[in-house]
Short mmCIF file of C-alpha atoms in Angstrom, two decimals:
data_model
loop_
_atom_site.label_atom_id
_atom_site.label_comp_id
_atom_site.label_asym_id
_atom_site.label_seq_id
_atom_site.Cartn_x
_atom_site.Cartn_y
_atom_site.Cartn_z
CA MET A 1 29.56 -82.76 -10.39
CA GLU A 2 33.15 -81.91 -10.78
CA HIS A 3 32.87 -79.21 -8.21
CA THR A 4 31.60 -81.59 -5.65
CA VAL A 5 34.73 -83.54 -6.20
CA GLY A 6 36.55 -80.35 -5.41
CA GLY A 7 34.52 -80.07 -2.25
CA LEU A 8 35.45 -83.56 -1.29
CA ALA A 9 39.03 -82.64 -1.86
CA GLY A 10 38.75 -80.52 1.23
CA PHE A 11 38.93 -83.67 3.27
CA SER A 12 42.58 -83.91 2.63
CA LEU A 13 44.69 -82.79 5.40
CA SER A 14 47.02 -80.39 3.75
CA ASP A 15 46.44 -76.66 3.88
CA GLN A 16 46.72 -76.40 0.16
CA ALA A 17 43.92 -78.80 -0.26
CA ALA A 18 41.94 -76.85 2.33
CA LEU A 19 42.45 -73.64 0.40
CA GLU A 20 41.41 -75.44 -2.72
CA ALA A 21 38.41 -76.69 -0.87
CA ILE A 22 37.48 -73.21 0.14
CA ARG A 23 37.80 -72.04 -3.42
CA PHE A 24 35.67 -74.88 -4.57
CA ASP A 25 33.28 -74.04 -1.85
CA GLU A 26 32.70 -70.64 -3.37
CA GLU A 27 32.20 -72.20 -6.75
CA ILE A 28 29.80 -74.58 -5.25
CA GLU A 29 27.92 -71.71 -3.74
CA ARG A 30 27.63 -70.13 -7.11
CA ILE A 31 26.40 -73.30 -8.64
CA ILE A 32 24.06 -74.21 -5.88
CA ALA A 33 21.98 -71.12 -6.27
CA PRO A 34 20.33 -72.06 -9.53
CA ALA A 35 20.77 -75.80 -9.46
CA PRO A 36 18.76 -77.90 -7.08
CA GLU A 37 20.02 -81.06 -8.63
CA ASN A 38 23.16 -80.68 -6.67
CA VAL A 39 21.26 -82.42 -3.93
CA SER A 40 22.09 -85.78 -5.18
CA SER A 41 25.63 -84.77 -5.71
CA PHE A 42 25.94 -83.58 -2.18
CA THR A 43 24.29 -86.57 -0.76
CA ALA A 44 26.58 -88.57 -2.90
CA LEU A 45 29.29 -86.50 -1.40
CA LEU A 46 28.06 -87.31 2.01
CA GLU A 47 27.67 -90.87 1.10
CA LEU A 48 31.19 -90.91 0.04
CA PRO A 49 32.91 -89.90 3.25
CA PRO A 50 31.96 -92.85 5.36
CA ALA A 51 33.32 -95.16 2.80
CA GLN A 52 36.17 -92.99 1.74
CA ALA A 53 36.79 -90.80 4.72
CA LYS A 54 38.58 -93.50 6.57
CA GLU A 55 40.70 -94.15 3.55
CA ILE A 56 41.40 -90.50 3.12
CA LEU A 57 41.99 -89.75 6.71
CA HIS A 58 43.99 -92.78 7.44
CA SER A 59 46.25 -92.00 4.58
CA PRO A 60 46.94 -88.36 5.10
CA ASN A 61 49.88 -88.35 2.79
CA CYS A 62 48.14 -89.20 -0.36
CA ASP A 63 46.06 -86.09 -0.88
CA GLY A 64 46.15 -86.32 -4.56
CA ALA A 65 45.26 -89.96 -4.35
CA ALA A 66 42.31 -89.10 -2.17
CA ALA A 67 41.19 -86.41 -4.53
CA SER A 68 41.45 -88.68 -7.49
CA ALA A 69 39.77 -91.45 -5.63
CA ALA A 70 37.02 -89.09 -4.72
CA ALA A 71 36.85 -87.94 -8.29
CA ALA A 72 36.51 -91.52 -9.37
CA MET A 73 33.96 -92.37 -6.74
CA VAL A 74 31.64 -89.44 -7.00
CA PRO A 75 30.39 -89.95 -10.52
CA ALA A 76 29.80 -93.55 -9.73
CA TYR A 77 27.52 -92.73 -6.89
CA GLY A 78 25.32 -90.34 -8.70
CA GLU A 79 21.66 -90.80 -8.04
CA GLN A 80 21.79 -94.22 -6.48
CA SER A 81 23.52 -93.00 -3.44
CA PHE A 82 20.60 -90.79 -2.65
CA CYS A 83 18.41 -93.66 -1.62
CA HIS A 84 21.07 -95.08 0.57
CA ILE A 85 21.42 -91.97 2.57
CA SER A 86 18.71 -92.69 5.07
CA ASP A 87 20.02 -96.16 5.77
CA GLN A 88 23.59 -95.20 6.16
CA ARG A 89 23.12 -91.94 7.84
CA PRO A 90 23.40 -93.07 11.39
CA HIS A 91 26.60 -94.92 11.02
CA LYS A 92 27.79 -92.33 8.56
CA PHE A 93 27.60 -89.82 11.25
CA HIS A 94 29.30 -92.15 13.61
CA SER A 95 32.03 -92.62 11.12
CA PHE A 96 32.16 -88.89 10.95
CA SER A 97 32.54 -88.48 14.61
CA GLY A 98 35.01 -91.29 14.68
CA THR A 99 37.12 -89.90 12.00
CA LEU A 100 36.80 -86.35 13.11
CA THR A 101 38.80 -87.00 16.14
CA LEU A 102 41.73 -87.98 14.01
CA PRO A 103 42.50 -84.87 12.11
CA SER A 104 43.67 -81.78 13.73
CA ASN A 105 43.34 -79.62 10.73
CA THR A 106 41.02 -76.68 11.32
CA ALA A 107 39.85 -76.59 7.77
CA LEU A 108 38.92 -80.22 7.83
CA ILE A 109 37.08 -79.78 11.05
CA GLU A 110 35.25 -76.85 9.58
CA ARG A 111 34.33 -78.87 6.57
CA ALA A 112 33.22 -81.71 8.73
CA ALA A 113 31.10 -79.34 10.73
CA LYS A 114 29.44 -78.14 7.58
CA PHE A 115 28.82 -81.65 6.43
CA SER A 116 27.65 -82.87 9.77
CA VAL A 117 25.22 -80.02 9.85
CA PHE A 118 24.29 -81.01 6.38
CA ALA A 119 23.97 -84.64 7.36
CA GLU A 120 21.69 -83.74 10.15
CA GLU A 121 19.58 -81.64 7.97
CA ASN A 122 19.43 -84.39 5.42
CA SER A 123 17.24 -86.19 7.81
CA SER A 124 14.49 -83.79 7.10
CA PRO A 125 11.97 -84.73 4.45
CA GLN A 126 12.67 -81.76 2.34
CA GLU A 127 16.10 -82.65 1.36
CA PRO A 128 16.18 -80.88 -1.97
CA ASN A 129 15.79 -77.61 -0.21
CA LEU A 130 18.56 -78.22 2.21
CA ALA A 131 21.13 -79.81 0.01
CA PRO A 132 23.53 -77.01 -0.69
CA LEU A 133 24.25 -76.21 2.87
CA SER A 134 27.95 -75.81 2.70
CA SER A 135 27.09 -72.34 1.62
CA GLY A 136 24.30 -71.74 4.05
CA ALA A 137 23.94 -68.05 3.49
CA ASN A 138 23.62 -68.22 -0.24
CA LEU A 139 21.20 -71.11 -0.04
CA ASN A 140 18.75 -69.36 2.12
CA ARG A 141 18.77 -66.40 -0.10
CA VAL A 142 17.40 -68.50 -2.92
CA LYS A 143 15.23 -71.17 -1.40
CA HIS A 144 12.72 -71.23 1.32
CA GLU A 145 13.61 -74.01 3.66
CA PRO A 146 10.91 -74.93 6.06
CA PRO A 147 12.80 -77.26 8.35
CA GLU A 148 15.99 -75.33 8.23
CA THR A 149 15.30 -73.42 11.36
CA ASP A 150 13.96 -76.53 12.93
CA SER A 151 17.13 -78.35 12.19
CA ASN A 152 19.25 -75.46 13.37
CA PRO A 153 19.17 -76.44 16.99
CA LYS A 154 19.63 -80.08 16.12
CA PRO A 155 23.01 -79.95 14.53
CA THR A 156 24.29 -77.54 17.08
CA SER A 157 23.23 -79.85 19.86
CA VAL A 158 24.69 -82.87 18.16
CA ILE A 159 27.89 -81.11 17.38
CA ALA A 160 28.14 -79.74 20.86
CA SER A 161 28.08 -83.24 22.18
CA ASN A 162 31.38 -83.81 20.57
CA PRO A 163 33.89 -81.78 22.46
CA SER A 164 36.49 -81.91 19.79
CA ILE A 165 34.33 -79.96 17.42
CA GLU A 166 32.82 -77.61 19.87
CA TYR A 167 33.97 -74.45 18.23
CA LYS A 168 32.47 -75.55 14.99
CA ASN A 169 29.20 -75.00 16.74
CA GLN A 170 30.08 -71.39 17.16
CA ARG A 171 30.94 -71.09 13.55
CA ALA A 172 27.67 -72.72 12.59
CA THR A 173 25.65 -70.39 14.74
CA LYS A 174 27.46 -67.42 13.38
CA ARG A 175 26.74 -68.63 9.91
CA LYS A 176 23.08 -68.94 10.85
CA GLU A 177 22.98 -65.41 12.11
CA ARG A 178 24.46 -64.24 8.89
CA GLU A 179 21.86 -66.25 7.05
CA LYS A 180 19.11 -64.59 8.97
CA LYS A 181 20.35 -61.19 8.06
CA VAL A 182 20.75 -62.18 4.49
CA LYS A 183 17.30 -63.60 4.52
CA GLU A 184 15.86 -60.25 5.50
CA SER A 185 15.85 -59.00 1.99
CA SER A 186 14.18 -62.09 0.58
CA LYS A 187 10.97 -61.76 2.56
CA LYS A 188 9.75 -58.65 0.80
CA ARG A 189 10.44 -60.25 -2.51
CA LYS A 190 8.12 -63.04 -1.57
CA SER A 191 5.35 -60.82 -0.46
CA GLY A 192 5.85 -58.71 -3.56
CA ALA A 193 5.71 -61.71 -5.81
CA ASP A 194 2.76 -63.01 -3.96
CA GLU A 195 0.85 -59.81 -4.46
CA ALA A 196 1.77 -59.72 -8.07
CA SER A 197 0.64 -63.19 -8.71
CA GLY A 198 -2.63 -62.45 -7.08
CA GLY A 199 -2.22 -65.26 -4.62
CA GLY A 200 -3.72 -67.80 -6.90
CA ASP A 201 -0.70 -69.82 -7.97
CA LYS A 202 1.54 -71.79 -5.66
CA LEU A 203 5.17 -71.90 -6.58
CA PRO A 204 7.26 -74.86 -5.64
CA TYR A 205 9.86 -72.59 -4.14
CA VAL A 206 8.72 -69.48 -2.39
CA HIS A 207 11.29 -66.75 -2.41
CA VAL A 208 11.09 -65.18 0.97
CA ARG A 209 12.55 -62.16 2.48
CA ALA A 210 12.36 -61.72 6.23
CA ARG A 211 12.28 -58.30 7.68
CA ARG A 212 14.88 -57.32 10.19
CA GLY A 213 14.27 -58.63 13.64
CA GLN A 214 11.50 -61.01 12.60
CA ALA A 215 11.39 -64.73 12.83
CA THR A 216 12.50 -66.59 9.77
CA ASP A 217 10.46 -69.63 10.51
CA SER A 218 8.73 -70.84 7.40
CA HIS A 219 5.34 -70.92 8.99
CA SER A 220 5.64 -67.39 10.30
CA LEU A 221 6.86 -66.21 6.92
CA ALA A 222 3.91 -67.71 5.13
CA GLU A 223 1.62 -66.37 7.78
CA ARG A 224 3.11 -62.95 7.43
CA ALA A 225 2.71 -62.98 3.65
CA ARG A 226 -0.88 -64.01 4.06
CA ARG A 227 -1.52 -61.29 6.56
CA GLU A 228 0.01 -58.70 4.27
CA LYS A 229 -2.27 -59.82 1.47
CA ILE A 230 -5.28 -59.61 3.72
CA ASN A 231 -4.24 -56.17 4.93
CA ALA A 232 -3.86 -54.92 1.40
CA ARG A 233 -7.34 -56.12 0.51
CA MET A 234 -8.73 -54.56 3.64
CA LYS A 235 -7.20 -51.25 2.63
CA ILE A 236 -8.90 -51.44 -0.74
CA LEU A 237 -12.20 -52.14 0.96
CA GLN A 238 -11.65 -49.28 3.37
CA GLU A 239 -11.23 -46.90 0.46
CA LEU A 240 -14.36 -48.21 -1.18
CA VAL A 241 -16.65 -47.98 1.75
CA PRO A 242 -17.30 -44.37 2.75
CA GLY A 243 -16.31 -43.49 6.25
CA CYS A 244 -14.00 -46.40 6.79
CA ASN A 245 -10.77 -44.50 6.42
CA LYS A 246 -10.97 -43.05 9.88
CA ILE A 247 -11.74 -46.27 11.62
CA SER A 248 -8.80 -48.25 12.88
CA GLY A 249 -8.95 -51.88 13.70
CA THR A 250 -9.95 -54.73 11.47
CA ALA A 251 -13.05 -55.72 13.37
CA LEU A 252 -14.69 -52.31 13.18
CA VAL A 253 -13.78 -51.93 9.55
CA LEU A 254 -15.30 -55.30 8.75
CA ASP A 255 -18.36 -54.31 10.67
CA GLU A 256 -18.63 -51.18 8.65
CA ILE A 257 -18.18 -53.05 5.38
CA ILE A 258 -20.88 -55.53 6.29
CA ASN A 259 -23.25 -52.77 7.24
CA HIS A 260 -22.57 -50.98 3.96
CA VAL A 261 -23.25 -54.08 1.91
CA GLN A 262 -26.43 -54.73 3.81
CA SER A 263 -27.57 -51.17 3.34
CA LEU A 264 -26.92 -51.41 -0.38
CA GLN A 265 -28.91 -54.57 -0.58
CA SER A 266 -31.79 -53.04 1.31
CA GLN A 267 -31.61 -50.06 -1.02
CA VAL A 268 -31.93 -52.43 -3.95
CA GLU A 269 -34.97 -53.97 -2.34
CA PHE A 270 -36.57 -50.65 -1.66
CA LEU A 271 -35.94 -49.47 -5.17
CA SER A 272 -37.35 -52.62 -6.63
CA MET A 273 -40.48 -52.05 -4.54
CA LYS A 274 -40.65 -48.53 -5.83
CA LEU A 275 -40.25 -49.61 -9.39
CA ALA A 276 -42.85 -52.30 -8.97
CA ALA A 277 -45.32 -49.70 -7.78
CA VAL A 278 -44.40 -47.39 -10.58
CA ASN A 279 -44.46 -50.00 -13.24
CA PRO A 280 -47.83 -49.52 -14.94
CA ARG A 281 -46.01 -47.54 -17.57
CA VAL A 282 -44.97 -49.67 -20.45
CA ASP A 283 -42.49 -47.62 -22.30
CA PHE A 284 -39.15 -48.00 -20.69
CA ASP A 285 -37.17 -46.22 -23.27
CA LEU A 286 -33.54 -47.03 -23.02
CA ASP A 287 -32.19 -43.88 -24.45
CA SER A 288 -33.87 -41.57 -22.02
CA ILE A 289 -32.61 -43.52 -19.08
CA LEU A 290 -29.13 -43.75 -20.44
CA ALA A 291 -29.26 -40.08 -21.29
CA ALA A 292 -30.08 -39.30 -17.72
CA GLU A 293 -27.13 -41.39 -16.68
CA GLY A 294 -24.76 -39.34 -18.64
CA ALA A 295 -24.86 -40.63 -22.14
CA SER A 296 -25.42 -37.76 -24.51
CA ARG A 297 -28.39 -37.66 -26.82
CA VAL A 298 -28.40 -36.98 -30.50
CA ASP A 299 -31.04 -35.79 -32.92
CA CYS A 300 -32.43 -38.79 -34.54
CA ASN A 301 -32.80 -39.54 -38.13
CA PHE A 302 -36.50 -40.06 -37.93
CA PRO A 303 -37.12 -42.33 -40.91
CA ASP A 304 -34.60 -44.73 -39.42
CA MET A 305 -36.76 -45.20 -36.39
CA VAL A 306 -39.80 -46.24 -38.32
CA THR A 307 -38.57 -49.73 -38.85
CA PRO A 308 -37.85 -51.28 -35.54
CA PRO A 309 -34.31 -52.61 -35.40
CA VAL A 310 -33.55 -56.27 -35.07
CA TRP A 311 -33.41 -57.72 -31.63
CA GLN A 312 -29.81 -58.68 -31.15
CA GLU A 313 -29.85 -60.19 -27.75
CA VAL A 314 -28.17 -63.46 -27.05
CA ALA A 315 -30.88 -65.83 -25.89
CA VAL A 316 -29.79 -66.78 -22.41
CA ASN A 317 -32.99 -68.53 -21.56
CA GLY A 318 -36.00 -69.52 -23.48
CA ASN A 319 -38.10 -66.73 -22.00
CA ARG A 320 -36.62 -64.01 -24.05
CA GLN A 321 -37.17 -65.54 -27.41
CA GLN A 322 -40.79 -64.64 -27.21
CA TYR A 323 -39.98 -60.99 -27.33
CA GLN A 324 -38.38 -60.69 -30.68
CA GLN A 325 -40.46 -57.78 -31.71
CA GLN A 326 -39.00 -55.50 -29.16
CA TRP A 327 -38.10 -52.15 -30.41
CA GLN A 328 -35.00 -51.92 -28.30
CA ILE A 329 -32.10 -50.17 -29.88
CA ASP A 330 -28.68 -51.67 -29.71
CA ALA A 331 -26.36 -48.83 -28.90
CA PHE A 332 -23.42 -50.42 -30.50
CA SER A 333 -24.97 -50.60 -33.89
CA GLN A 334 -26.78 -47.31 -33.82
CA PRO A 335 -25.01 -44.52 -32.18
CA ILE A 336 -27.66 -42.00 -33.08
CA TRP A 337 -30.28 -41.50 -30.48
CA VAL A 338 -33.77 -40.14 -30.56
CA ARG A 339 -34.79 -37.17 -28.49
CA GLU A 340 -36.82 -38.04 -25.51
CA GLU A 341 -40.07 -36.40 -26.50
CA GLU A 342 -39.98 -37.51 -30.09
CA ASN A 343 -39.26 -40.99 -28.97
CA ARG A 344 -42.13 -41.08 -26.63
CA ASN A 345 -44.51 -39.92 -29.29
CA PHE A 346 -43.03 -42.51 -31.51
CA MET A 347 -43.22 -45.22 -28.93
CA THR A 348 -46.80 -45.14 -27.82
CA PRO A 349 -48.30 -45.82 -31.24
CA GLU A 350 -45.55 -48.39 -31.78
CA ASN A 351 -46.25 -50.24 -28.60
CA SER A 352 -49.99 -50.16 -28.58
CA PRO A 353 -50.41 -52.74 -31.36
CA GLU A 354 -48.14 -55.05 -29.43
CA LEU A 355 -50.28 -54.73 -26.34
CA MET B 1 -24.58 -33.19 -30.02
CA THR B 2 -21.89 -35.79 -29.75
CA PRO B 3 -22.63 -39.42 -30.48
CA ILE B 4 -22.62 -41.83 -27.65
CA ILE B 5 -19.46 -43.74 -27.16
CA PRO B 6 -20.58 -47.34 -27.05
CA THR B 7 -17.79 -48.72 -25.00
CA ALA B 8 -16.63 -46.71 -22.04
CA ASN B 9 -12.96 -46.44 -21.31
CA ASN B 10 -13.56 -47.27 -17.70
CA PRO B 11 -14.63 -50.89 -17.44
CA ALA B 12 -16.67 -50.21 -14.40
CA SER B 13 -19.02 -47.89 -16.20
CA ALA B 14 -19.21 -50.35 -19.10
CA THR B 15 -20.61 -52.87 -16.69
CA LYS B 16 -22.96 -50.22 -15.43
CA LEU B 17 -24.20 -49.51 -18.96
CA ARG B 18 -24.63 -53.18 -19.66
CA PHE B 19 -26.53 -53.61 -16.47
CA ALA B 20 -28.74 -50.63 -17.22
CA ARG B 21 -29.57 -51.96 -20.62
CA ARG B 22 -30.35 -55.44 -19.40
CA PHE B 23 -32.38 -54.20 -16.50
CA LEU B 24 -34.48 -51.96 -18.66
CA ARG B 25 -35.12 -54.81 -21.04
CA SER B 26 -36.24 -57.02 -18.23
CA LEU B 27 -38.35 -54.26 -16.82
CA SER B 28 -40.20 -53.76 -20.04
CA LYS B 29 -40.65 -57.48 -20.37
CA MET B 30 -42.06 -57.72 -16.92
CA SER B 31 -44.42 -54.86 -17.49
CA LYS B 32 -45.65 -56.46 -20.68
CA THR B 33 -46.30 -59.95 -19.38
CA ARG B 34 -47.68 -59.16 -15.95
CA PRO B 35 -50.76 -57.06 -15.77
CA SER B 36 -50.13 -54.25 -13.42
CA CYS B 37 -52.52 -54.54 -10.53
CA PRO B 38 -52.44 -51.99 -7.73
CA SER B 39 -52.94 -54.57 -5.00
CA SER B 40 -50.21 -54.73 -2.41
CA ILE B 41 -49.64 -58.45 -2.83
CA CYS B 42 -49.15 -58.01 -6.49
CA VAL B 43 -46.76 -55.16 -5.93
CA LYS B 44 -44.85 -57.25 -3.42
CA LYS B 45 -44.50 -60.10 -5.83
CA ARG B 46 -43.41 -57.79 -8.55
CA SER B 47 -40.86 -56.15 -6.31
CA GLU B 48 -39.36 -59.48 -5.43
CA GLY B 49 -39.24 -60.42 -9.01
CA LEU B 50 -37.67 -57.13 -9.84
CA LYS B 51 -35.06 -57.64 -7.18
CA MET B 52 -34.19 -61.02 -8.62
CA ALA B 53 -34.08 -59.50 -12.09
CA ALA B 54 -31.77 -56.77 -10.88
CA TYR B 55 -29.30 -59.20 -9.38
CA TRP B 56 -29.50 -61.45 -12.36
CA CYS B 57 -28.88 -58.57 -14.72
CA MET B 58 -25.92 -57.40 -12.70
CA ALA B 59 -24.46 -60.89 -12.59
CA ARG B 60 -24.88 -61.23 -16.34
CA SER B 61 -23.27 -57.89 -16.95
CA VAL B 62 -20.26 -58.83 -14.91
CA GLY B 63 -20.17 -62.23 -16.54
CA SER B 64 -18.20 -65.19 -15.24
CA ARG B 65 -15.22 -63.13 -14.29
CA ARG B 66 -16.09 -62.90 -10.63
CA ALA B 67 -16.91 -65.66 -8.17
CA TRP B 68 -19.87 -63.82 -6.76
CA SER B 69 -21.48 -63.30 -10.18
CA ARG B 70 -20.96 -66.95 -10.95
CA ALA B 71 -22.56 -67.87 -7.67
CA ILE B 72 -25.59 -65.68 -8.37
CA LEU B 73 -26.00 -67.11 -11.86
CA MET B 74 -25.74 -70.65 -10.65
CA LYS B 75 -28.20 -70.16 -7.86
CA LEU B 76 -30.71 -68.44 -10.06
CA SER B 77 -30.37 -70.94 -12.85
CA ARG B 78 -30.75 -73.77 -10.38
CA GLY B 79 -33.88 -72.10 -9.12
CA ARG B 80 -35.17 -71.78 -12.63
CA GLN B 81 -34.52 -75.42 -13.29
CA GLN B 82 -36.53 -76.41 -10.28
CA HIS B 83 -39.46 -74.31 -11.46
CA PRO B 84 -39.46 -74.18 -15.22
CA HIS B 85 -41.54 -71.24 -16.18
CA HIS B 86 -41.63 -69.61 -19.49
CA HIS B 87 -42.47 -66.29 -18.09
CA ASN B 88 -40.44 -63.50 -16.79
CA PHE B 89 -38.64 -63.08 -13.56
CA SER B 90 -41.64 -62.11 -11.57
CA MET B 91 -42.49 -65.76 -11.23
CA LYS B 92 -39.30 -66.34 -9.31
CA ARG B 93 -41.01 -65.64 -6.09
CA LYS B 94 -41.83 -69.33 -5.80
CA ILE B 95 -38.25 -70.29 -6.19
CA ARG B 96 -36.22 -70.84 -3.09
CA ARG B 97 -34.31 -67.64 -2.71
CA PRO B 98 -30.59 -67.77 -2.28
CA THR B 99 -29.67 -67.35 1.33
CA TRP B 100 -27.61 -64.25 0.77
CA LEU B 101 -30.61 -62.36 -0.55
CA GLY B 102 -33.12 -62.32 2.22
CA LYS B 103 -33.70 -65.44 4.26
CA THR B 104 -30.85 -64.96 6.61
CA LYS B 105 -32.02 -61.65 7.87
CA LYS B 106 -33.32 -63.19 11.06
CA LYS B 107 -30.15 -65.11 11.47
CA GLN B 108 -28.15 -61.99 10.94
CA LYS B 109 -30.10 -60.15 13.53
CA LYS B 110 -29.49 -62.87 16.07
CA LYS B 111 -25.85 -62.93 15.27
CA ARG B 112 -25.67 -59.22 15.52
CA ASN B 113 -27.03 -59.34 19.02
CA ILE B 114 -24.47 -61.89 20.01
CA THR B 115 -21.71 -59.83 18.49
CA CYS B 116 -22.85 -56.78 20.42
CA SER B 117 -22.84 -58.64 23.67
CA SER B 118 -19.44 -60.14 23.11
CA SER B 119 -17.85 -56.96 21.94
CA SER B 120 -17.31 -56.00 25.52
CA TYR B 121 -14.86 -58.85 25.91
CA ASP B 122 -12.89 -57.96 22.86
CA ASP B 123 -9.63 -58.65 24.57
CA GLU B 124 -10.45 -62.30 24.89
CA ASP B 125 -12.79 -62.75 21.96
CA GLU B 126 -11.00 -60.85 19.29
CA GLU B 127 -10.54 -64.00 17.31
CA GLU B 128 -14.15 -64.90 17.90
CA ILE B 129 -15.32 -61.51 16.70
CA MET B 130 -13.24 -61.76 13.57
CA LYS B 131 -14.55 -65.20 12.88
CA ARG B 132 -18.10 -64.11 13.36
CA GLN B 133 -17.65 -61.14 11.11
CA THR B 134 -16.10 -63.14 8.36
CA GLU B 135 -18.99 -65.53 8.71
CA LYS B 136 -21.39 -62.65 8.32
CA LEU B 137 -19.50 -61.39 5.32
CA ARG B 138 -19.67 -64.80 3.77
CA GLU B 139 -23.39 -64.82 4.20
CA VAL B 140 -23.83 -61.40 2.74
CA VAL B 141 -21.59 -61.80 -0.27
CA PRO B 142 -22.89 -64.41 -2.72
CA GLY B 143 -20.61 -67.39 -3.05
CA GLY B 144 -18.70 -66.32 0.00
CA LYS B 145 -18.91 -69.57 1.85
CA LEU B 146 -16.56 -71.33 -0.47
CA MET B 147 -13.79 -68.75 -0.50
CA ASP B 148 -10.87 -68.12 1.79
CA ILE B 149 -10.55 -64.76 3.45
CA CYS B 150 -8.25 -63.25 0.84
CA SER B 151 -10.48 -63.90 -2.10
CA LEU B 152 -13.52 -63.13 0.05
CA LEU B 153 -12.24 -59.60 0.63
CA GLU B 154 -11.45 -59.19 -3.05
CA GLU B 155 -14.89 -60.36 -4.07
CA THR B 156 -16.46 -58.11 -1.49
CA ALA B 157 -14.68 -55.09 -2.94
CA HIS B 158 -15.91 -55.83 -6.46
CA PHE B 159 -19.36 -56.69 -5.18
CA VAL B 160 -19.59 -53.37 -3.38
CA THR B 161 -18.70 -51.42 -6.51
CA CYS B 162 -21.22 -53.35 -8.60
CA LEU B 163 -23.90 -52.96 -5.96
CA ALA B 164 -23.29 -49.22 -5.88
CA ASP B 165 -23.64 -49.08 -9.67
CA GLN B 166 -26.81 -51.14 -9.51
CA VAL B 167 -28.32 -48.85 -6.89
CA HIS B 168 -27.42 -45.81 -8.91
CA VAL B 169 -29.03 -47.18 -12.05
CA MET B 170 -32.13 -48.20 -10.25
CA GLN B 171 -32.38 -44.84 -8.55
CA THR B 172 -32.11 -43.15 -11.91
CA ILE B 173 -34.84 -45.29 -13.34
CA ALA B 174 -37.12 -44.90 -10.36
CA HIS B 175 -36.55 -41.15 -10.39
CA ARG B 176 -37.24 -41.05 -14.07
CA TYR B 177 -40.58 -42.78 -13.72
CA SER B 178 -41.83 -41.52 -10.43
#
């Protein structure tokens, strides 16, 4: 809060105060990065000028008095001023424009430009994002501001209407250009974080990094991140499906993937038909199948196989509880496996009484 | 001879092992309860039941981790609730099959024809083609209709790997007993 007082001190007309203001500005930038609560302080700050600016500007001699008055006023405003912003904004700006004609100090004009830009942007619904605008570049590095680019033309147009602060427009636009370039690095961070999070969680603030030469509009950024996610998943699918690596173009790849899935499903159907035809045989011995799949077989300890092991299946549905006398071996409990032929000889006399 | 390692290091093959085990269990159950008749109708019914059993076993092996496995389990359990039978999966032929399994084949054919005809205008209809293909993908992948494109692609990838495992296991079994 104290630093916002320092920012307000920039309204004083002396150069010393202006330098102080610039110094405070940097401090504010540092603070703004992690602290979104400065919103209220800045809006309080903005609230302050209409009431105090006239005082300050009309009494250019008492800089210290203005600073102290500002210091006194700012804590008093606090959070309450925030709600008054929308009401007082129009005439606040008028008071701005009115008072701006008075001073000839470049620093003050610059400050006023920043705050007018800030005032204009305060009109947007997402004020918390836009609050620390006096340091536009640093802000954009940290927070993703959807209406910022929307409001960019607005303040420039409004400021341009006032001829006395025309060159502030230039400064503002230059600042925006710098912001864009600074923002370049943040986009990749967003897409990286997005990929890492798996896309499931939504953060309140999305840290974005725009690539060079690309639009920094919030919608396009989100769209780009989404597209990158989709492209990454498509790449994974391309690697999975055989023959998709050579194909270029999303539509053909998707086509190929769909065909592959359908072919797999038809293979399942065909195999189930085959197994149904084959099925008269009763003894589906696990170990032989698993051995064929790659699990190695072991000489069994034959006396162990005489007593059928306990059925350890979790009863998912009532159907299975009927089959408690199954001979099935649980691989986790018994790592020793019977040889195929021995098992079969063992199985047929075992199963026949059950039939 | 080395003892079998119960849990594979690669989780994919662990699912495959689980699926193999479950599928074999269900196969033996089916063979026990249903008398094996050589008639074609019987074989057809059994094959449908086997198909259901295969998908159910795969979904159980994967568990609730994946949206598509959850979708399969929900659909099959809902079907089972509608027709409470205390027999094995071969009775599931009476249950309304989930759309992604077989009923939409005609629909898919029709849509495929439309896609082929419109592919000539791919400059204009690129968006349309993409939409149609994602629709097809949603039909093919279980539970796809409720997901956005990102998760749909992810689920498709996992589904493809599991389907490949399933086919491999079934091929091994069929080869073993043919």
